[in-house]
């Protein structure tokens, strides 16, 4: 089991990182959607957390250079990105309260590995490894598909949190303009797994027709179809969640047929060495023995609900519901691990290994090895390090946004 505590960076390392490696210009283009400063950047809140845990809110900047200069002056442990306001956040004290409100903000999602602690068997708490990253991988595939296909958004940026989770930033113009009520409705629509430790059955999304649970809504059925494979690979084989008594007892709580649950418990107590894959096969055998084919629908529903409960994305809904929620900026350094919060390609999510994400110390050593002592600092020094492929992901995302703005302007230009 790996430790999440790897390298807590010293202030001098952080300052060198900001001066030489942090991609301020790329972040500016991403937030601004244009090459020249617009309200999307100048009226955007940036909050800083300083080395002594002092929290500075309502900072705003005009250019990427100004943003970099102030960051290097303050040398924060991290900074977070907030909404676009009706006025510049740095002018907040001079603006009457009613005239200072959030008006735009990316639609954001947060998935944290600690929400899977009741399921994963390889790690717990703040620890994370390549194996339990499989839960995040399954969540990314499902949520990425849902946001694109069900809501039509296409400018999605996935960012590793630096420790045990992942964030999604949706930058489409329509997503930026969503009200808090609209965000709340959207995230409620996407939330499937709900309930605390005391609640055994956490999936209750089936419509009730004539007093009986019906088929899943098409959007959630699509997720089940995506998750059948990961359930077998991750839950049954890799994590082996039902091998131990604690795990298989939790599974029995989700079986609506008490006779089948009783039969399985009796069998599994006698054969306590059976794997999770074997136990899932036992469950299916019991269904076949107890029900004729046309009568198996309730048990099919139960199996689908179990797959959802163990593998569907566990979204931190509160992060998504409010425009004024602050979220850690991409490429910040996680203060507990020293790892960079790097963008992730959802198409390659299964290849991503959180244990191989570069740390600030590693990047600075790479940079020192690649440049002579006499070389001056450059905005693109990150190109000489293993940070480059991650910045390239953000650059592509930002360029797609810029292209969208140009396209919209051409469509609206009525001059001939």
XYZ file of N, CA and C in Angstrom, residues 290-379:
270
model
N -34.130 -20.402 -9.216
C -35.317 -19.946 -8.482
C -36.382 -19.322 -9.356
N -35.996 -18.836 -10.543
C -36.944 -18.097 -11.386
C -36.923 -18.625 -12.813
N -38.110 -18.702 -13.406
C -38.172 -18.937 -14.838
C -37.688 -17.685 -15.568
N -37.265 -17.858 -16.795
C -36.651 -16.762 -17.543
C -37.506 -15.514 -17.543
N -38.802 -15.632 -17.787
C -39.664 -14.464 -17.903
C -39.934 -13.793 -16.552
N -39.573 -14.440 -15.457
C -39.843 -13.881 -14.129
C -38.589 -13.301 -13.472
N -37.513 -13.217 -14.214
C -36.237 -12.796 -13.603
C -36.016 -11.294 -13.587
N -36.960 -10.520 -14.111
C -36.746 -9.073 -14.233
C -36.369 -8.410 -12.910
N -37.061 -8.677 -11.771
C -36.674 -8.027 -10.508
C -35.228 -8.325 -10.103
N -34.773 -9.536 -10.365
C -33.401 -9.883 -9.997
C -32.397 -9.264 -10.974
N -32.799 -9.125 -12.240
C -31.954 -8.408 -13.202
C -31.791 -6.963 -12.755
N -32.883 -6.365 -12.296
C -32.813 -4.997 -11.776
C -31.861 -4.922 -10.585
N -31.941 -5.911 -9.704
C -31.073 -5.918 -8.522
C -29.606 -5.986 -8.919
N -29.286 -6.807 -9.897
C -27.896 -6.932 -10.348
C -27.406 -5.622 -10.964
N -28.263 -4.977 -11.735
C -27.886 -3.684 -12.325
C -27.637 -2.644 -11.232
N -28.508 -2.627 -10.220
C -28.344 -1.661 -9.130
C -27.051 -1.908 -8.353
N -26.688 -3.174 -8.196
C -25.429 -3.511 -7.515
C -24.236 -3.002 -8.322
N -24.278 -3.205 -9.637
C -23.195 -2.714 -10.498
C -23.066 -1.200 -10.365
N -24.194 -0.500 -10.365
C -24.160 0.955 -10.214
C -23.600 1.356 -8.852
N -24.030 0.688 -7.800
C -23.598 1.074 -6.455
C -22.092 0.932 -6.281
N -21.503 -0.048 -6.937
C -20.075 -0.297 -6.744
C -19.179 0.455 -7.732
N -19.730 0.897 -8.854
C -18.836 1.471 -9.881
C -19.269 2.815 -10.451
N -20.508 3.262 -10.214
C -20.959 4.538 -10.783
C -20.219 5.699 -10.110
N -19.965 6.800 -10.846
C -19.242 7.945 -10.256
C -19.889 8.457 -8.980
N -19.082 8.639 -7.955
C -19.550 9.202 -6.683
C -19.177 10.686 -6.670
N -20.116 11.496 -7.083
C -19.882 12.927 -7.287
C -20.071 13.696 -5.982
N -19.146 14.602 -5.685
C -19.327 15.531 -4.571
C -20.243 16.649 -5.062
N -21.536 16.493 -4.828
C -22.535 17.380 -5.431
C -22.364 18.836 -5.031
N -21.921 19.092 -3.810
C -21.827 20.479 -3.333
C -20.821 21.297 -4.141
N -19.809 20.642 -4.669
C -18.806 21.342 -5.474
C -19.427 21.885 -6.759
N -20.401 21.156 -7.295
C -20.962 21.491 -8.606
C -22.123 22.475 -8.555
N -22.755 22.632 -7.404
C -24.038 23.340 -7.336
C -23.937 24.856 -7.334
N -22.784 25.405 -6.980
C -22.708 26.849 -6.764
C -21.640 27.488 -7.645
N -22.000 28.584 -8.273
C -21.048 29.293 -9.129
C -19.865 29.846 -8.339
N -20.093 30.204 -7.085
C -19.011 30.843 -6.324
C -18.118 29.837 -5.601
N -18.252 28.554 -5.926
C -17.372 27.558 -5.310
C -15.964 27.681 -5.898
N -14.973 27.684 -5.023
C -13.578 27.774 -5.462
C -13.011 26.375 -5.658
N -12.221 26.197 -6.712
C -11.614 24.900 -6.989
C -10.152 25.097 -7.358
N -9.321 24.217 -6.825
C -7.873 24.304 -7.032
C -7.524 24.367 -8.517
N -6.637 25.281 -8.868
C -6.274 25.499 -10.260
C -5.436 24.339 -10.800
N -5.573 24.039 -12.093
C -4.669 23.070 -12.715
C -3.214 23.506 -12.556
N -2.330 22.544 -12.415
C -0.878 22.737 -12.294
C -0.448 23.314 -10.950
N -1.373 23.423 -9.995
C -0.937 23.715 -8.638
C -0.195 22.504 -8.090
N 0.552 22.730 -7.034
C 1.283 21.652 -6.370
C 0.489 21.225 -5.137
N 0.222 19.941 -5.024
C -0.486 19.495 -3.823
C 0.452 19.605 -2.626
N 0.058 20.346 -1.590
C 0.985 20.605 -0.483
C 1.381 19.378 0.319
N 0.589 18.311 0.262
C 0.906 17.109 1.042
C 1.757 16.110 0.277
N 1.700 16.154 -1.040
C 2.415 15.152 -1.839
C 3.511 15.744 -2.708
N 3.421 17.045 -2.990
C 4.373 17.656 -3.917
C 4.051 17.363 -5.367
N 2.990 16.588 -5.629
C 2.637 16.247 -7.004
C 1.860 17.384 -7.659
N 2.014 17.480 -8.981
C 1.359 18.537 -9.749
C -0.060 18.098 -10.115
N -0.984 19.041 -10.074
C -2.371 18.764 -10.474
C -2.453 18.842 -12.004
N -2.172 17.735 -12.642
C -1.999 17.737 -14.097
C -3.291 17.363 -14.827
N -3.520 17.940 -16.011
C -4.630 17.492 -16.849
C -4.450 16.035 -17.278
N -5.575 15.376 -17.512
C -5.573 13.960 -17.876
C -6.425 13.777 -19.123
N -5.935 12.973 -20.050
C -6.683 12.648 -21.256
C -7.693 11.548 -20.918
N -9.009 11.814 -21.007
C -9.990 10.774 -20.645
C -9.902 9.542 -21.531
N -9.384 9.702 -22.753
C -9.232 8.554 -23.641
C -8.128 7.614 -23.161
N -7.247 8.133 -22.303
C -6.138 7.318 -21.800
C -6.186 7.196 -20.286
N -7.384 7.290 -19.725
C -7.518 7.315 -18.269
C -7.009 6.036 -17.619
N -7.142 4.905 -18.302
C -6.683 3.647 -17.715
C -5.162 3.535 -17.706
N -4.498 4.327 -18.537
C -3.034 4.317 -18.563
C -2.445 5.240 -17.501
N -3.261 6.123 -16.968
C -2.775 7.118 -16.002
C -2.432 6.440 -14.675
N -1.283 6.777 -14.127
C -0.853 6.236 -12.837
C -0.537 7.405 -11.903
N -1.337 7.626 -10.866
C -1.091 8.766 -9.973
C 0.272 8.734 -9.299
N 0.829 7.539 -9.152
C 2.138 7.422 -8.502
C 3.275 7.898 -9.409
N 2.991 8.064 -10.716
C 4.029 8.508 -11.650
C 3.896 9.982 -12.021
N 2.931 10.670 -11.443
C 2.779 12.107 -11.713
C 3.993 12.839 -11.158
N 4.580 13.746 -11.930
C 5.800 14.410 -11.457
C 5.561 15.275 -10.224
N 6.584 15.351 -9.377
C 6.575 16.245 -8.221
C 7.330 17.521 -8.582
N 7.141 18.548 -7.765
C 7.804 19.814 -8.051
C 9.325 19.656 -7.971
N 9.796 18.885 -7.004
C 11.235 18.665 -6.893
C 11.803 17.946 -8.098
N 11.099 16.931 -8.569
C 11.527 16.180 -9.748
C 11.614 17.090 -10.967
N 10.612 17.948 -11.173
C 10.584 18.834 -12.342
C 11.742 19.825 -12.311
N 12.025 20.353 -11.139
C 13.118 21.321 -11.041
C 14.462 20.644 -11.287
N 14.593 19.404 -10.863
C 15.834 18.669 -11.147
C 15.965 18.408 -12.647
N 14.862 18.067 -13.291
C 14.875 17.864 -14.740
C 15.262 19.153 -15.465
N 14.727 20.258 -14.984
C 15.019 21.544 -15.624
C 16.478 21.927 -15.441
N 16.996 21.707 -14.241
C 18.407 22.004 -13.995
C 19.318 21.174 -14.890
N 18.914 19.937 -15.127
C 19.729 19.063 -15.972
C 19.647 19.457 -17.443
N 18.545 20.141 -17.814
C 18.340 20.468 -19.222
C 18.855 21.848 -19.607
N 19.126 22.679 -18.639
C 19.567 24.050 -18.930
C 20.898 24.338 -18.255
N 21.669 25.211 -18.858
C 22.943 25.612 -18.258
C 22.691 26.653 -17.186
N 23.653 26.871 -16.335
C 23.500 27.829 -15.246
C 23.303 29.248 -15.756
N 23.788 29.538 -16.932
C 23.696 30.898 -17.462
C 22.385 31.179 -18.192
N 21.606 30.134 -18.420
C 20.359 30.320 -19.171
C 19.364 31.111 -18.351
N 18.665 32.012 -18.985
C 17.668 32.817 -18.295
C 16.352 32.072 -18.168
N 15.476 32.610 -17.320
C 14.157 32.006 -17.155
C 13.309 32.285 -18.378
N 12.468 31.321 -18.709
C 11.568 31.460 -19.845
C 10.160 31.049 -19.427
N 9.163 31.619 -20.112
C 7.787 31.248 -19.813
C 7.524 29.786 -20.148
